Amino acid sequence: MSPQNYHYLLHNITDVTKKALFIAFIALTLLPLSARSETVTIDGLNYSVNVYSGRYKATVYGYTSSIASDLIIPESINYNGLKCSVSYISDSAFKNCSRLTSVTIPNSVTSIAYSTFEGCTALTSITIPNTVTSIGNSAFKGCSSLTEFTIPKSVTSIN
């Protein structure tokens, strides 16, 4: 290889290396702003805690055997010293939970997902706040003891 070719190759490698380092720097700088998720169980409820651009949100995604029969989902949870707003109840979160007799959903929740309470045969009462705008398909399917409840006017979508 001639000295000119070697110089050209070294110059291009240096440019590529500089670009790679710059991209790595940007990626590492933005990493704290990207979404990440951790799980925690509090009072019989399983939560997924997500961080989006420094804002902490919690999603109820399941339950344990110690869940209360008269469930009041909290407006927020304390996770590692941080207040996390409970904003969503995920797909099948309480599916076939035979212990539930009543549920109160907090004002912080905006959506009830697909099959959330499906098969909760002992459920007789549910309070849905006017902050909920959507209810997923089959959310209350098979809730044979739930004979009546009010869907707030805020709900614009029932899939």
CSV table of C-alpha atoms in Angstrom, one decimal:
chain,number,residue,atom,x,y,z
A,1,MET,CA,0.0,0.0,0.0
A,2,SER,CA,1.4,3.4,-1.0
A,3,PRO,CA,1.7,6.1,1.6
A,4,GLN,CA,-1.1,8.1,-0.1
A,5,ASN,CA,-3.5,5.1,0.1
A,6,TYR,CA,-2.5,4.6,3.7
A,7,HIS,CA,-3.1,8.3,4.5
A,8,TYR,CA,-6.5,8.1,2.7
A,9,LEU,CA,-7.5,4.9,4.6
A,10,LEU,CA,-6.4,6.4,8.0
A,11,HIS,CA,-8.4,9.6,7.2
A,12,ASN,CA,-11.6,7.7,6.4
A,13,ILE,CA,-11.3,5.4,9.4
A,14,THR,CA,-10.8,8.5,11.6
A,15,ASP,CA,-14.0,10.1,10.1
A,16,VAL,CA,-16.0,6.9,10.6
A,17,THR,CA,-14.7,6.6,14.2
A,18,LYS,CA,-15.6,10.2,14.9
A,19,LYS,CA,-19.1,9.6,13.5
A,20,ALA,CA,-19.5,6.4,15.6
A,21,LEU,CA,-18.3,8.2,18.7
A,22,PHE,CA,-20.7,11.1,18.1
A,23,ILE,CA,-23.6,8.7,17.6
A,24,ALA,CA,-22.7,6.7,20.7
A,25,PHE,CA,-22.5,10.0,22.7
A,26,ILE,CA,-25.9,11.1,21.5
A,27,ALA,CA,-27.5,7.7,22.2
A,28,LEU,CA,-26.1,7.7,25.8
A,29,THR,CA,-27.2,11.2,26.3
A,30,LEU,CA,-30.7,10.5,25.3
A,31,LEU,CA,-30.9,7.1,27.1
A,32,PRO,CA,-32.3,8.6,30.4
A,33,LEU,CA,-35.2,10.2,28.3
A,34,SER,CA,-36.3,7.0,26.7
A,35,ALA,CA,-38.9,4.6,28.1
A,36,ARG,CA,-37.9,1.9,30.5
A,37,SER,CA,-40.1,-0.4,32.5
A,38,GLU,CA,-39.8,-2.1,35.9
A,39,THR,CA,-42.3,-4.2,37.8
A,40,VAL,CA,-43.4,-4.0,41.4
A,41,THR,CA,-46.2,-5.6,43.5
A,42,ILE,CA,-48.0,-3.5,46.1
A,43,ASP,CA,-51.1,-4.6,48.1
A,44,GLY,CA,-51.8,-7.6,45.9
A,45,LEU,CA,-51.6,-5.6,42.6
A,46,ASN,CA,-48.8,-6.0,40.0
A,47,TYR,CA,-47.7,-2.8,38.4
A,48,SER,CA,-45.4,-2.0,35.5
A,49,VAL,CA,-43.7,1.3,36.2
A,50,ASN,CA,-42.6,3.2,33.1
A,51,VAL,CA,-40.5,6.3,32.8
A,52,TYR,CA,-41.1,8.6,29.8
A,53,SER,CA,-39.0,11.7,29.7
A,54,GLY,CA,-38.7,11.9,33.4
A,55,ARG,CA,-42.4,11.2,34.1
A,56,TYR,CA,-43.3,8.1,36.1
A,57,LYS,CA,-46.5,6.2,35.2
A,58,ALA,CA,-47.8,2.9,36.6
A,59,THR,CA,-50.0,0.4,34.8
A,60,VAL,CA,-51.9,-2.3,36.7
A,61,TYR,CA,-51.2,-5.5,34.8
A,62,GLY,CA,-52.2,-8.3,37.2
A,63,TYR,CA,-52.8,-9.4,40.8
A,64,THR,CA,-51.6,-11.8,43.4
A,65,SER,CA,-53.6,-14.2,45.7
A,66,SER,CA,-53.6,-11.5,48.4
A,67,ILE,CA,-55.7,-9.1,46.4
A,68,ALA,CA,-58.6,-7.6,48.4
A,69,SER,CA,-62.2,-8.5,47.4
A,70,ASP,CA,-63.3,-4.9,47.7
A,71,LEU,CA,-60.5,-3.4,45.6
A,72,ILE,CA,-59.7,0.3,45.5
A,73,ILE,CA,-57.1,0.9,42.9
A,74,PRO,CA,-54.9,3.8,44.1
A,75,GLU,CA,-54.5,7.1,42.2
A,76,SER,CA,-50.7,6.7,42.6
A,77,ILE,CA,-48.1,4.4,44.0
A,78,ASN,CA,-44.8,5.1,45.7
A,79,TYR,CA,-41.9,3.4,43.8
A,80,ASN,CA,-38.4,3.8,45.1
A,81,GLY,CA,-39.4,7.1,46.7
A,82,LEU,CA,-41.1,8.4,43.6
A,83,LYS,CA,-44.8,9.1,43.1
A,84,CYS,CA,-46.1,7.2,40.1
A,85,SER,CA,-49.5,8.0,38.7
A,86,VAL,CA,-51.7,4.9,38.0
A,87,SER,CA,-53.0,5.7,34.5
A,88,TYR,CA,-53.9,2.4,32.8
A,89,ILE,CA,-55.3,-1.0,33.5
A,90,SER,CA,-53.9,-3.5,31.0
A,91,ASP,CA,-55.3,-6.3,29.0
A,92,SER,CA,-56.6,-9.2,31.2
A,93,ALA,CA,-55.3,-7.6,34.4
A,94,PHE,CA,-58.0,-9.2,36.5
A,95,LYS,CA,-59.2,-11.9,34.2
A,96,ASN,CA,-60.9,-14.7,36.0
A,97,CYS,CA,-60.3,-13.2,39.4
A,98,SER,CA,-62.9,-14.9,41.5
A,99,ARG,CA,-62.1,-12.8,44.7
A,100,LEU,CA,-63.2,-9.5,43.3
A,101,THR,CA,-66.6,-8.3,44.5
A,102,SER,CA,-66.2,-4.5,44.0
A,103,VAL,CA,-63.7,-2.3,42.2
A,104,THR,CA,-63.2,1.5,42.5
A,105,ILE,CA,-61.1,2.9,39.6
A,106,PRO,CA,-59.2,6.2,40.4
A,107,ASN,CA,-59.5,9.5,38.5
A,108,SER,CA,-55.9,9.0,37.3
A,109,VAL,CA,-57.0,6.1,35.0
A,110,THR,CA,-58.0,7.1,31.4
A,111,SER,CA,-58.4,3.6,29.8
A,112,ILE,CA,-59.6,0.2,30.7
A,113,ALA,CA,-58.1,-2.4,28.3
A,114,TYR,CA,-59.4,-5.5,26.6
A,115,SER,CA,-60.7,-8.3,28.9
A,116,THR,CA,-59.6,-6.4,32.0
A,117,PHE,CA,-62.3,-7.9,34.2
A,118,GLU,CA,-63.4,-10.8,32.0
A,119,GLY,CA,-64.7,-13.8,34.0
A,120,CYS,CA,-64.8,-12.0,37.4
A,121,THR,CA,-68.0,-13.9,38.4
A,122,ALA,CA,-68.2,-12.4,41.9
A,123,LEU,CA,-67.9,-8.8,40.8
A,124,THR,CA,-71.1,-7.0,41.7
A,125,SER,CA,-70.0,-3.3,41.7
A,126,ILE,CA,-67.6,-1.2,39.7
A,127,THR,CA,-67.0,2.6,39.9
A,128,ILE,CA,-65.6,4.1,36.7
A,129,PRO,CA,-64.5,7.7,36.9
A,130,ASN,CA,-65.3,10.4,34.3
A,131,THR,CA,-61.6,10.4,33.4
A,132,VAL,CA,-61.9,7.1,31.5
A,133,THR,CA,-62.3,7.7,27.8
A,134,SER,CA,-62.0,4.1,26.4
A,135,ILE,CA,-63.1,0.7,27.5
A,136,GLY,CA,-61.7,-2.3,25.6
A,137,ASN,CA,-63.6,-5.2,24.1
A,138,SER,CA,-64.8,-7.9,26.5
A,139,ALA,CA,-63.7,-5.8,29.5
A,140,PHE,CA,-66.6,-7.1,31.5
A,141,LYS,CA,-67.4,-10.3,29.6
A,142,GLY,CA,-68.6,-13.1,31.9
A,143,CYS,CA,-69.1,-10.9,34.9
A,144,SER,CA,-72.4,-12.6,35.7
A,145,SER,CA,-72.9,-10.9,39.1
A,146,LEU,CA,-72.4,-7.4,37.6
A,147,THR,CA,-76.0,-6.6,36.7
A,148,GLU,CA,-75.7,-2.9,36.4
A,149,PHE,CA,-73.1,-0.1,36.3
A,150,THR,CA,-72.7,3.4,34.9
A,151,ILE,CA,-70.5,4.2,31.9
A,152,PRO,CA,-69.5,7.8,32.3
A,153,LYS,CA,-70.2,10.3,29.4
A,154,SER,CA,-66.4,10.7,29.1
A,155,VAL,CA,-66.2,7.3,27.5
A,156,THR,CA,-65.9,7.9,23.7
A,157,SER,CA,-64.7,4.5,22.7
A,158,ILE,CA,-65.9,1.0,23.6
A,159,ASN,CA,-64.2,-1.6,21.4
